[in-house]
């Protein structure tokens, strides 16, 4: 067995496992689908029998039973079809919800470390398009195959009532049409489904990145080139879809040919039986229509086999994400959080490097303490590893050596969700959802009252601005908060952190990209936020440093200086040089 086939089989079994909670509904749906097709078979065949019988029967009363059967089968078919459609779509939508929740449950532990390895457009395609593709697994693969098996068994039994040879011929044509043709179509389109999904993913990536960077594309005059690249991708996708359409058309033509041959073969065998009076001649039309109607169950199988390739390809893409090992995980037996509301952080010999950096370390032998309620600033040039320290505290990554302690206990001994509840985070790129001001605040405290929301806004010096808005707290902030200014976004992020009221505060370049006036106002809000909290402040702007209990200076992943603001200025070190550059001062004597 080739590796690709082994992967496909493993993917198929894993996808079928998603159906396990819905087995009772699937059984009922398949039965209804089988009843619908069998009712149609009897409807058409009995109608043919009725027409033939009317030509030789003089009293209509003798045809009352066939007439009743025709009417009854019409009602049964309509009722079964309605029930089958209702249940099948109910199962499909619940299945999609089940898959999406399962995928999201696996995605959450991967953020942000593993998800950084994926492009946003490709990730969006997998979560939306690929999951949607899996709805066809049940609607167009599993259900049609099971219904076809059920109808084939019933067809054999109906023909066997007249003659075993007729039953064998009927089943032979159904099997050839249901297996050979789909396998031929599958061979003709081998790999095309996977290639189509991959191309769609690339197109999605291209579109998402183009939209996100449209202003830069226009500024640099590259919008036309980008559009031409998209047209080239779409052209490749169009060629691929035409190949799939040709294979589908060939399969449909052969399907019609086999259907005609099946009806012709049944008549070739049945006519001698009628001539020899082994069966009544009035049943010739009955048998022909029975054979014709039986193909209703077989026709969807070609599409099912073709769709199987798409579903397996979508499943493989999803499972590649689901199977990613998280960079961090909960301990087998998580420790209870410290009871104290004042918590101490400590780094002991921490060493860390990102996977993509090979042997180059981002942090080397980092050791320091942040006493409960203390404010520690981490400064240094860009790329020194400052933000990485905060990511390690949040356990987005774990250090390769050393440990980080919370009140003397290793962070890795606590459950991730419990640990992160203790931390309030404000960064220069704090994400604001395309929601109202209220909705973004409630992210930190879903049960917060309106009074608490306004108090947090007041402490963040944003309440006057919000009160002036026509919709107040219910004002929509736009995607990523783009309807707000940079300072307003940061103050809203501070209000959110205040609302969370966490004992540990992590601040990462919160005043970056702001003008001096906005920056000064924001610093006042930050001072309120830091009051009484164990605070780690990462910044390259040396403002408010005199209020810090300790300042750590990082350079190339190492702590090269530490002390208070006045002490560091008195030394002829990196901190003093950074201070002088920032303030455009001549070296002090």
mmCIF file of C-alpha atoms in Angstrom, residues 49-425:
data_model
loop_
_atom_site.group_PDB
_atom_site.id
_atom_site.type_symbol
_atom_site.label_atom_id
_atom_site.label_comp_id
_atom_site.label_asym_id
_atom_site.label_seq_id
_atom_site.Cartn_x
_atom_site.Cartn_y
_atom_site.Cartn_z
ATOM 1 C CA UNK A 49 -48.225 -2.247 -15.297
ATOM 2 C CA UNK A 50 -51.415 -0.182 -15.003
ATOM 3 C CA UNK A 51 -51.108 1.185 -18.545
ATOM 4 C CA UNK A 52 -50.395 -2.268 -19.974
ATOM 5 C CA UNK A 53 -53.175 -3.829 -17.909
ATOM 6 C CA UNK A 54 -55.702 -1.222 -19.000
ATOM 7 C CA UNK A 55 -55.204 -2.339 -22.602
ATOM 8 C CA UNK A 56 -56.313 -5.910 -21.893
ATOM 9 C CA UNK A 57 -58.648 -5.563 -18.898
ATOM 10 C CA UNK A 58 -62.229 -4.593 -19.686
ATOM 11 C CA UNK A 59 -63.345 -3.826 -16.125
ATOM 12 C CA UNK A 60 -61.518 -0.971 -14.391
ATOM 13 C CA UNK A 61 -62.402 -2.416 -11.000
ATOM 14 C CA UNK A 62 -59.867 -5.165 -11.627
ATOM 15 C CA UNK A 63 -57.137 -2.506 -11.636
ATOM 16 C CA UNK A 64 -58.169 -0.962 -8.324
ATOM 17 C CA UNK A 65 -55.239 -2.512 -6.443
ATOM 18 C CA UNK A 66 -52.550 -1.221 -8.876
ATOM 19 C CA UNK A 67 -54.248 2.202 -8.863
ATOM 20 C CA UNK A 68 -54.186 2.252 -5.060
ATOM 21 C CA UNK A 69 -50.528 1.210 -5.019
ATOM 22 C CA UNK A 70 -49.607 3.994 -7.458
ATOM 23 C CA UNK A 71 -51.367 6.592 -5.311
ATOM 24 C CA UNK A 72 -49.880 5.196 -2.120
ATOM 25 C CA UNK A 73 -46.341 5.106 -3.540
ATOM 26 C CA UNK A 74 -46.684 8.731 -4.621
ATOM 27 C CA UNK A 75 -47.558 9.733 -1.056
ATOM 28 C CA UNK A 76 -44.835 7.513 0.416
ATOM 29 C CA UNK A 77 -42.200 8.940 -1.943
ATOM 30 C CA UNK A 78 -43.136 12.547 -1.155
ATOM 31 C CA UNK A 79 -43.240 11.931 2.601
ATOM 32 C CA UNK A 80 -39.979 9.969 2.641
ATOM 33 C CA UNK A 81 -38.251 12.589 0.509
ATOM 34 C CA UNK A 82 -39.326 15.387 2.863
ATOM 35 C CA UNK A 83 -38.227 13.434 5.934
ATOM 36 C CA UNK A 84 -34.921 12.432 4.343
ATOM 37 C CA UNK A 85 -34.085 16.001 3.279
ATOM 38 C CA UNK A 86 -35.060 17.393 6.674
ATOM 39 C CA UNK A 87 -33.031 14.868 8.660
ATOM 40 C CA UNK A 88 -30.024 14.807 6.322
ATOM 41 C CA UNK A 89 -29.587 18.575 6.383
ATOM 42 C CA UNK A 90 -30.140 18.630 10.133
ATOM 43 C CA UNK A 91 -27.364 16.065 10.536
ATOM 44 C CA UNK A 92 -25.145 17.985 8.099
ATOM 45 C CA UNK A 93 -25.451 21.325 9.880
ATOM 46 C CA UNK A 94 -24.921 19.716 13.282
ATOM 47 C CA UNK A 95 -21.935 17.834 11.856
ATOM 48 C CA UNK A 96 -20.390 21.080 10.572
ATOM 49 C CA UNK A 97 -20.895 22.720 13.957
ATOM 50 C CA UNK A 98 -19.351 19.670 15.644
ATOM 51 C CA UNK A 99 -16.310 19.758 13.330
ATOM 52 C CA UNK A 100 -15.794 23.516 13.676
ATOM 53 C CA UNK A 101 -15.921 23.332 17.464
ATOM 54 C CA UNK A 102 -13.545 20.354 17.444
ATOM 55 C CA UNK A 103 -11.087 22.162 15.156
ATOM 56 C CA UNK A 104 -11.267 25.377 17.191
ATOM 57 C CA UNK A 105 -10.748 23.393 20.400
ATOM 58 C CA UNK A 106 -7.516 22.072 18.901
ATOM 59 C CA UNK A 107 -6.502 25.450 17.481
ATOM 60 C CA UNK A 108 -6.685 27.371 20.753
ATOM 61 C CA UNK A 109 -3.693 25.573 22.371
ATOM 62 C CA UNK A 110 -1.661 26.154 19.193
ATOM 63 C CA UNK A 111 -1.884 29.945 19.432
ATOM 64 C CA UNK A 112 0.227 31.839 18.929
ATOM 65 C CA UNK A 113 3.379 29.739 18.521
ATOM 66 C CA UNK A 114 2.199 27.144 16.006
ATOM 67 C CA UNK A 115 -0.226 29.418 14.160
ATOM 68 C CA UNK A 116 2.639 31.748 13.271
ATOM 69 C CA UNK A 117 3.774 29.000 10.894
ATOM 70 C CA UNK A 118 0.563 29.413 8.855
ATOM 71 C CA UNK A 119 -0.453 32.258 6.586
ATOM 72 C CA UNK A 120 -3.696 33.939 7.621
ATOM 73 C CA UNK A 121 -5.394 33.422 4.246
ATOM 74 C CA UNK A 122 -4.518 29.727 4.210
ATOM 75 C CA UNK A 123 -5.724 29.308 7.791
ATOM 76 C CA UNK A 124 -8.995 31.038 6.886
ATOM 77 C CA UNK A 125 -9.434 28.718 3.896
ATOM 78 C CA UNK A 126 -8.945 25.664 6.092
ATOM 79 C CA UNK A 127 -11.325 26.817 8.808
ATOM 80 C CA UNK A 128 -14.068 27.969 6.442
ATOM 81 C CA UNK A 129 -13.777 26.386 2.988
ATOM 82 C CA UNK A 130 -12.319 23.043 4.068
ATOM 83 C CA UNK A 131 -14.820 22.583 6.890
ATOM 84 C CA UNK A 132 -17.654 23.480 4.502
ATOM 85 C CA UNK A 133 -16.254 20.929 2.072
ATOM 86 C CA UNK A 134 -16.725 18.229 4.705
ATOM 87 C CA UNK A 135 -20.504 18.687 4.654
ATOM 88 C CA UNK A 136 -20.375 16.768 1.372
ATOM 89 C CA UNK A 137 -18.808 13.808 3.178
ATOM 90 C CA UNK A 138 -22.209 12.895 4.575
ATOM 91 C CA UNK A 139 -24.598 14.445 2.033
ATOM 92 C CA UNK A 140 -22.828 13.228 -1.115
ATOM 93 C CA UNK A 141 -20.641 10.325 0.022
ATOM 94 C CA UNK A 142 -21.781 8.350 3.058
ATOM 95 C CA UNK A 143 -25.570 8.611 2.669
ATOM 96 C CA UNK A 144 -25.696 7.899 -1.117
ATOM 97 C CA UNK A 145 -23.444 4.839 -0.748
ATOM 98 C CA UNK A 146 -25.558 3.356 2.055
ATOM 99 C CA UNK A 147 -28.800 4.093 0.190
ATOM 100 C CA UNK A 148 -27.379 2.490 -2.972
ATOM 101 C CA UNK A 149 -26.486 -0.699 -1.065
ATOM 102 C CA UNK A 150 -29.972 -0.854 0.448
ATOM 103 C CA UNK A 151 -31.712 -0.263 -2.905
ATOM 104 C CA UNK A 152 -29.514 -2.843 -4.665
ATOM 105 C CA UNK A 153 -30.601 -5.491 -2.141
ATOM 106 C CA UNK A 154 -34.285 -4.599 -2.624
ATOM 107 C CA UNK A 155 -33.834 -4.577 -6.424
ATOM 108 C CA UNK A 156 -32.367 -8.076 -6.367
ATOM 109 C CA UNK A 157 -35.298 -9.311 -4.307
ATOM 110 C CA UNK A 158 -37.923 -7.696 -6.597
ATOM 111 C CA UNK A 159 -36.396 -9.165 -9.766
ATOM 112 C CA UNK A 160 -35.810 -12.553 -8.117
ATOM 113 C CA UNK A 161 -39.581 -12.836 -7.631
ATOM 114 C CA UNK A 162 -39.834 -13.149 -11.417
ATOM 115 C CA UNK A 163 -36.574 -14.936 -12.291
ATOM 116 C CA UNK A 164 -33.143 -15.288 -10.605
ATOM 117 C CA UNK A 165 -31.380 -14.546 -13.901
ATOM 118 C CA UNK A 166 -33.163 -11.194 -14.141
ATOM 119 C CA UNK A 167 -32.071 -10.410 -10.582
ATOM 120 C CA UNK A 168 -28.425 -11.213 -11.348
ATOM 121 C CA UNK A 169 -28.412 -9.091 -14.515
ATOM 122 C CA UNK A 170 -30.030 -6.159 -12.706
ATOM 123 C CA UNK A 171 -27.558 -6.298 -9.833
ATOM 124 C CA UNK A 172 -24.619 -6.714 -12.233
ATOM 125 C CA UNK A 173 -25.495 -3.506 -14.072
ATOM 126 C CA UNK A 174 -26.055 -1.655 -10.806
ATOM 127 C CA UNK A 175 -22.684 -2.792 -9.455
ATOM 128 C CA UNK A 176 -20.837 -1.923 -12.677
ATOM 129 C CA UNK A 177 -22.496 1.481 -12.810
ATOM 130 C CA UNK A 178 -22.033 2.100 -9.090
ATOM 131 C CA UNK A 179 -18.415 0.943 -8.795
ATOM 132 C CA UNK A 180 -16.640 0.734 -12.146
ATOM 133 C CA UNK A 181 -17.698 4.138 -13.476
ATOM 134 C CA UNK A 182 -16.942 6.039 -10.259
ATOM 135 C CA UNK A 183 -13.555 4.310 -10.018
ATOM 136 C CA UNK A 184 -12.843 5.326 -13.616
ATOM 137 C CA UNK A 185 -13.827 8.918 -12.831
ATOM 138 C CA UNK A 186 -11.703 8.794 -9.690
ATOM 139 C CA UNK A 187 -8.718 7.596 -11.711
ATOM 140 C CA UNK A 188 -9.202 10.361 -14.278
ATOM 141 C CA UNK A 189 -9.375 13.026 -11.565
ATOM 142 C CA UNK A 190 -6.760 11.544 -9.229
ATOM 143 C CA UNK A 191 -5.092 14.298 -7.242
ATOM 144 C CA UNK A 192 -7.166 17.039 -8.878
ATOM 145 C CA UNK A 193 -9.343 17.531 -5.801
ATOM 146 C CA UNK A 194 -6.298 18.040 -3.585
ATOM 147 C CA UNK A 195 -4.746 20.366 -6.155
ATOM 148 C CA UNK A 196 -7.992 22.330 -6.440
ATOM 149 C CA UNK A 197 -8.184 22.886 -2.679
ATOM 150 C CA UNK A 198 -4.526 23.893 -2.555
ATOM 151 C CA UNK A 199 -5.073 26.400 -5.370
ATOM 152 C CA UNK A 200 -8.147 27.796 -3.639
ATOM 153 C CA UNK A 201 -6.070 28.217 -0.496
ATOM 154 C CA UNK A 202 -3.406 30.130 -2.427
ATOM 155 C CA UNK A 203 -6.051 32.345 -4.031
ATOM 156 C CA UNK A 204 -7.516 33.064 -0.580
ATOM 157 C CA UNK A 205 -4.064 33.908 0.790
ATOM 158 C CA UNK A 206 -3.437 36.215 -2.166
ATOM 159 C CA UNK A 207 -6.778 38.010 -1.756
ATOM 160 C CA UNK A 208 -6.479 38.417 2.033
ATOM 161 C CA UNK A 209 -2.913 39.738 1.832
ATOM 162 C CA UNK A 210 -3.827 42.071 -1.041
ATOM 163 C CA UNK A 211 -6.747 43.538 0.887
ATOM 164 C CA UNK A 212 -4.688 43.935 4.053
ATOM 165 C CA UNK A 213 -1.873 45.648 2.170
ATOM 166 C CA UNK A 214 -3.963 47.575 -0.367
ATOM 167 C CA UNK A 215 -2.781 51.007 0.803
ATOM 168 C CA UNK A 216 0.878 49.990 0.353
ATOM 169 C CA UNK A 217 0.162 48.393 -3.036
ATOM 170 C CA UNK A 218 -1.441 51.626 -4.225
ATOM 171 C CA UNK A 219 1.334 53.762 -2.747
ATOM 172 C CA UNK A 220 4.035 51.737 -4.535
ATOM 173 C CA UNK A 221 2.050 51.349 -7.755
ATOM 174 C CA UNK A 222 1.897 47.549 -7.467
ATOM 175 C CA UNK A 223 -1.890 47.066 -7.435
ATOM 176 C CA UNK A 224 -1.953 46.170 -11.151
ATOM 177 C CA UNK A 225 0.837 43.611 -10.795
ATOM 178 C CA UNK A 226 -0.925 42.080 -7.816
ATOM 179 C CA UNK A 227 -4.150 41.856 -9.819
ATOM 180 C CA UNK A 228 -2.304 40.136 -12.675
ATOM 181 C CA UNK A 229 -0.877 37.586 -10.227
ATOM 182 C CA UNK A 230 -4.393 36.881 -8.968
ATOM 183 C CA UNK A 231 -5.619 36.473 -12.557
ATOM 184 C CA UNK A 232 -2.836 33.928 -13.180
ATOM 185 C CA UNK A 233 -3.877 31.897 -10.117
ATOM 186 C CA UNK A 234 -7.518 32.049 -11.194
ATOM 187 C CA UNK A 235 -6.552 30.894 -14.694
ATOM 188 C CA UNK A 236 -4.817 27.830 -13.262
ATOM 189 C CA UNK A 237 -7.861 27.126 -11.108
ATOM 190 C CA UNK A 238 -10.148 27.487 -14.134
ATOM 191 C CA UNK A 239 -8.075 24.973 -16.154
ATOM 192 C CA UNK A 240 -8.255 22.525 -13.283
ATOM 193 C CA UNK A 241 -12.015 22.913 -12.958
ATOM 194 C CA UNK A 242 -12.434 22.312 -16.703
ATOM 195 C CA UNK A 243 -10.527 19.038 -16.386
ATOM 196 C CA UNK A 244 -12.843 18.011 -13.562
ATOM 197 C CA UNK A 245 -15.870 19.002 -15.658
ATOM 198 C CA UNK A 246 -14.657 16.907 -18.629
ATOM 199 C CA UNK A 247 -14.216 13.856 -16.399
ATOM 200 C CA UNK A 248 -17.660 14.439 -14.900
ATOM 201 C CA UNK A 249 -19.266 14.772 -18.330
ATOM 202 C CA UNK A 250 -17.628 11.544 -19.537
ATOM 203 C CA UNK A 251 -18.867 9.699 -16.482
ATOM 204 C CA UNK A 252 -22.420 10.992 -16.926
ATOM 205 C CA UNK A 253 -22.459 9.937 -20.582
ATOM 206 C CA UNK A 254 -21.299 6.416 -19.731
ATOM 207 C CA UNK A 255 -23.882 6.317 -16.933
ATOM 208 C CA UNK A 256 -26.695 7.025 -19.412
ATOM 209 C CA UNK A 257 -25.313 4.381 -21.769
ATOM 210 C CA UNK A 258 -25.232 1.733 -19.028
ATOM 211 C CA UNK A 259 -28.758 2.627 -17.928
ATOM 212 C CA UNK A 260 -30.053 2.077 -21.462
ATOM 213 C CA UNK A 261 -28.111 -1.186 -21.809
ATOM 214 C CA UNK A 262 -29.489 -2.412 -18.475
ATOM 215 C CA UNK A 263 -33.113 -1.806 -19.519
ATOM 216 C CA UNK A 264 -32.438 -3.388 -22.932
ATOM 217 C CA UNK A 265 -30.800 -6.465 -21.314
ATOM 218 C CA UNK A 266 -33.736 -6.946 -18.918
ATOM 219 C CA UNK A 267 -36.159 -6.869 -21.844
ATOM 220 C CA UNK A 268 -33.990 -9.274 -23.892
ATOM 221 C CA UNK A 269 -34.199 -11.798 -21.033
ATOM 222 C CA UNK A 270 -37.801 -11.090 -20.050
ATOM 223 C CA UNK A 271 -39.424 -11.258 -23.505
ATOM 224 C CA UNK A 272 -38.632 -14.997 -24.004
ATOM 225 C CA UNK A 273 -39.998 -15.627 -20.502
ATOM 226 C CA UNK A 274 -43.196 -13.819 -21.449
ATOM 227 C CA UNK A 275 -43.466 -15.668 -24.775
ATOM 228 C CA UNK A 276 -43.101 -18.988 -22.954
ATOM 229 C CA UNK A 277 -45.721 -17.809 -20.439
ATOM 230 C CA UNK A 278 -43.297 -18.075 -17.522
ATOM 231 C CA UNK A 279 -44.277 -14.509 -16.666
ATOM 232 C CA UNK A 280 -47.296 -12.468 -17.664
ATOM 233 C CA UNK A 281 -46.643 -10.175 -20.648
ATOM 234 C CA UNK A 282 -48.140 -7.273 -18.757
ATOM 235 C CA UNK A 283 -45.052 -7.322 -16.514
ATOM 236 C CA UNK A 284 -42.597 -6.453 -19.324
ATOM 237 C CA UNK A 285 -43.119 -2.721 -18.851
ATOM 238 C CA UNK A 286 -43.089 -3.256 -15.082
ATOM 239 C CA UNK A 287 -39.624 -4.858 -15.236
ATOM 240 C CA UNK A 288 -38.224 -2.253 -17.636
ATOM 241 C CA UNK A 289 -39.366 0.668 -15.474
ATOM 242 C CA UNK A 290 -38.193 -1.114 -12.326
ATOM 243 C CA UNK A 291 -34.685 -1.351 -13.797
ATOM 244 C CA UNK A 292 -34.755 2.253 -14.973
ATOM 245 C CA UNK A 293 -35.922 3.597 -11.606
ATOM 246 C CA UNK A 294 -33.310 1.573 -9.682
ATOM 247 C CA UNK A 295 -30.573 3.702 -11.258
ATOM 248 C CA UNK A 296 -31.803 6.683 -9.237
ATOM 249 C CA UNK A 297 -29.875 5.207 -6.301
ATOM 250 C CA UNK A 298 -26.748 4.566 -8.383
ATOM 251 C CA UNK A 299 -26.425 7.851 -10.259
ATOM 252 C CA UNK A 300 -25.156 9.855 -7.217
ATOM 253 C CA UNK A 301 -22.313 7.375 -6.621
ATOM 254 C CA UNK A 302 -20.093 8.840 -9.322
ATOM 255 C CA UNK A 303 -20.393 12.237 -7.694
ATOM 256 C CA UNK A 304 -19.829 10.551 -4.334
ATOM 257 C CA UNK A 305 -16.504 9.067 -5.452
ATOM 258 C CA UNK A 306 -15.457 12.374 -6.989
ATOM 259 C CA UNK A 307 -16.512 14.241 -3.865
ATOM 260 C CA UNK A 308 -14.628 11.749 -1.720
ATOM 261 C CA UNK A 309 -11.350 13.047 -3.130
ATOM 262 C CA UNK A 310 -12.299 16.618 -2.244
ATOM 263 C CA UNK A 311 -13.433 15.611 1.242
ATOM 264 C CA UNK A 312 -10.273 13.602 1.914
ATOM 265 C CA UNK A 313 -8.097 16.475 0.698
ATOM 266 C CA UNK A 314 -9.990 18.914 2.935
ATOM 267 C CA UNK A 315 -9.687 16.461 5.828
ATOM 268 C CA UNK A 316 -5.935 16.063 5.317
ATOM 269 C CA UNK A 317 -5.464 19.857 5.360
ATOM 270 C CA UNK A 318 -7.493 20.161 8.568
ATOM 271 C CA UNK A 319 -5.758 17.246 10.263
ATOM 272 C CA UNK A 320 -2.364 18.784 9.477
ATOM 273 C CA UNK A 321 -3.425 21.633 11.761
ATOM 274 C CA UNK A 322 -5.194 19.461 14.318
ATOM 275 C CA UNK A 323 -2.178 17.140 14.590
ATOM 276 C CA UNK A 324 0.268 19.956 15.270
ATOM 277 C CA UNK A 325 1.694 19.399 18.749
ATOM 278 C CA UNK A 326 1.169 22.456 20.967
ATOM 279 C CA UNK A 327 4.313 24.172 22.167
ATOM 280 C CA UNK A 328 2.914 24.278 25.707
ATOM 281 C CA UNK A 329 0.405 22.088 27.520
ATOM 282 C CA UNK A 330 -1.287 21.684 30.876
ATOM 283 C CA UNK A 331 0.455 19.520 33.500
ATOM 284 C CA UNK A 332 -1.145 16.120 34.253
ATOM 285 C CA UNK A 333 -2.120 17.324 37.734
ATOM 286 C CA UNK A 334 -2.299 21.140 37.799
ATOM 287 C CA UNK A 335 -1.381 22.870 41.026
ATOM 288 C CA UNK A 336 -3.877 25.199 42.715
ATOM 289 C CA UNK A 337 -3.175 28.899 42.235
ATOM 290 C CA UNK A 338 -1.610 30.828 45.134
ATOM 291 C CA UNK A 339 -4.226 32.198 47.513
ATOM 292 C CA UNK A 340 -2.490 35.566 47.836
ATOM 293 C CA UNK A 341 -3.664 38.483 45.687
ATOM 294 C CA UNK A 342 -0.094 39.873 45.666
ATOM 295 C CA UNK A 343 2.119 37.659 43.561
ATOM 296 C CA UNK A 344 5.855 37.536 42.943
ATOM 297 C CA UNK A 345 7.476 36.600 39.632
ATOM 298 C CA UNK A 346 11.008 35.251 39.309
ATOM 299 C CA UNK A 347 13.217 34.162 36.393
ATOM 300 C CA UNK A 348 15.948 31.633 37.198
ATOM 301 C CA UNK A 349 18.584 30.922 34.542
ATOM 302 C CA UNK A 350 16.077 31.170 31.683
ATOM 303 C CA UNK A 351 17.359 30.345 28.212
ATOM 304 C CA UNK A 352 15.176 30.394 25.126
ATOM 305 C CA UNK A 353 15.333 30.292 21.352
ATOM 306 C CA UNK A 354 12.612 30.152 18.706
ATOM 307 C CA UNK A 355 12.499 27.013 16.565
ATOM 308 C CA UNK A 356 13.127 28.900 13.327
ATOM 309 C CA UNK A 357 16.306 30.461 14.776
ATOM 310 C CA UNK A 358 18.183 27.177 15.012
ATOM 311 C CA UNK A 359 20.927 27.357 17.640
ATOM 312 C CA UNK A 360 20.807 31.150 17.988
ATOM 313 C CA UNK A 361 19.420 32.038 21.402
ATOM 314 C CA UNK A 362 16.932 34.845 21.943
ATOM 315 C CA UNK A 363 17.461 34.839 25.722
ATOM 316 C CA UNK A 364 20.547 33.672 27.619
ATOM 317 C CA UNK A 365 20.826 33.096 31.379
ATOM 318 C CA UNK A 366 18.051 35.493 32.402
ATOM 319 C CA UNK A 367 17.600 35.773 36.171
ATOM 320 C CA UNK A 368 15.673 38.427 38.098
ATOM 321 C CA UNK A 369 12.803 38.883 40.576
ATOM 322 C CA UNK A 370 9.688 41.024 40.462
ATOM 323 C CA UNK A 371 8.491 41.313 44.084
ATOM 324 C CA UNK A 372 4.761 41.431 44.729
ATOM 325 C CA UNK A 373 3.393 44.832 43.723
ATOM 326 C CA UNK A 374 6.723 45.972 42.243
ATOM 327 C CA UNK A 375 7.227 47.664 38.884
ATOM 328 C CA UNK A 376 10.067 46.371 36.731
ATOM 329 C CA UNK A 377 10.884 47.879 33.345
ATOM 330 C CA UNK A 378 12.693 45.935 30.631
ATOM 331 C CA UNK A 379 14.450 48.179 28.122
ATOM 332 C CA UNK A 380 16.966 47.765 25.355
ATOM 333 C CA UNK A 381 17.398 48.014 21.594
ATOM 334 C CA UNK A 382 15.022 46.317 19.166
ATOM 335 C CA UNK A 383 15.549 42.559 18.920
ATOM 336 C CA UNK A 384 17.066 42.278 22.386
ATOM 337 C CA UNK A 385 14.395 39.783 23.511
ATOM 338 C CA UNK A 386 12.234 42.100 25.617
ATOM 339 C CA UNK A 387 8.818 41.005 24.312
ATOM 340 C CA UNK A 388 9.900 37.365 24.444
ATOM 341 C CA UNK A 389 10.106 37.628 28.241
ATOM 342 C CA UNK A 390 6.410 38.527 28.410
ATOM 343 C CA UNK A 391 5.485 35.698 26.058
ATOM 344 C CA UNK A 392 7.249 33.264 28.363
ATOM 345 C CA UNK A 393 5.357 34.617 31.378
ATOM 346 C CA UNK A 394 2.088 34.086 29.470
ATOM 347 C CA UNK A 395 3.342 30.595 28.556
ATOM 348 C CA UNK A 396 2.889 31.117 24.845
ATOM 349 C CA UNK A 397 6.267 29.370 24.805
ATOM 350 C CA UNK A 398 8.266 27.585 27.508
ATOM 351 C CA UNK A 399 12.004 28.145 28.077
ATOM 352 C CA UNK A 400 14.375 25.397 26.961
ATOM 353 C CA UNK A 401 16.365 25.826 30.172
ATOM 354 C CA UNK A 402 15.766 27.456 33.515
ATOM 355 C CA UNK A 403 12.358 28.218 34.953
ATOM 356 C CA UNK A 404 9.908 31.015 35.691
ATOM 357 C CA UNK A 405 8.348 31.014 39.153
ATOM 358 C CA UNK A 406 5.069 32.380 40.459
ATOM 359 C CA UNK A 407 5.268 32.730 44.227
ATOM 360 C CA UNK A 408 8.014 30.103 44.218
ATOM 361 C CA UNK A 409 6.173 27.598 41.991
ATOM 362 C CA UNK A 410 7.101 26.789 38.394
ATOM 363 C CA UNK A 411 4.621 28.309 35.922
ATOM 364 C CA UNK A 412 4.455 24.931 34.186
ATOM 365 C CA UNK A 413 2.809 23.415 37.262
ATOM 366 C CA UNK A 414 -0.359 25.508 36.783
ATOM 367 C CA UNK A 415 -3.187 25.024 34.300
ATOM 368 C CA UNK A 416 -2.817 27.461 31.399
ATOM 369 C CA UNK A 417 -6.318 28.920 31.755
ATOM 370 C CA UNK A 418 -5.872 29.445 35.508
ATOM 371 C CA UNK A 419 -2.471 31.060 35.047
ATOM 372 C CA UNK A 420 -3.633 33.505 32.377
ATOM 373 C CA UNK A 421 -6.576 34.590 34.508
ATOM 374 C CA UNK A 422 -4.002 36.167 36.825
ATOM 375 C CA UNK A 423 -2.565 38.367 34.088
ATOM 376 C CA UNK A 424 -3.677 41.592 32.476
ATOM 377 C CA UNK A 425 -1.992 42.340 29.157
#
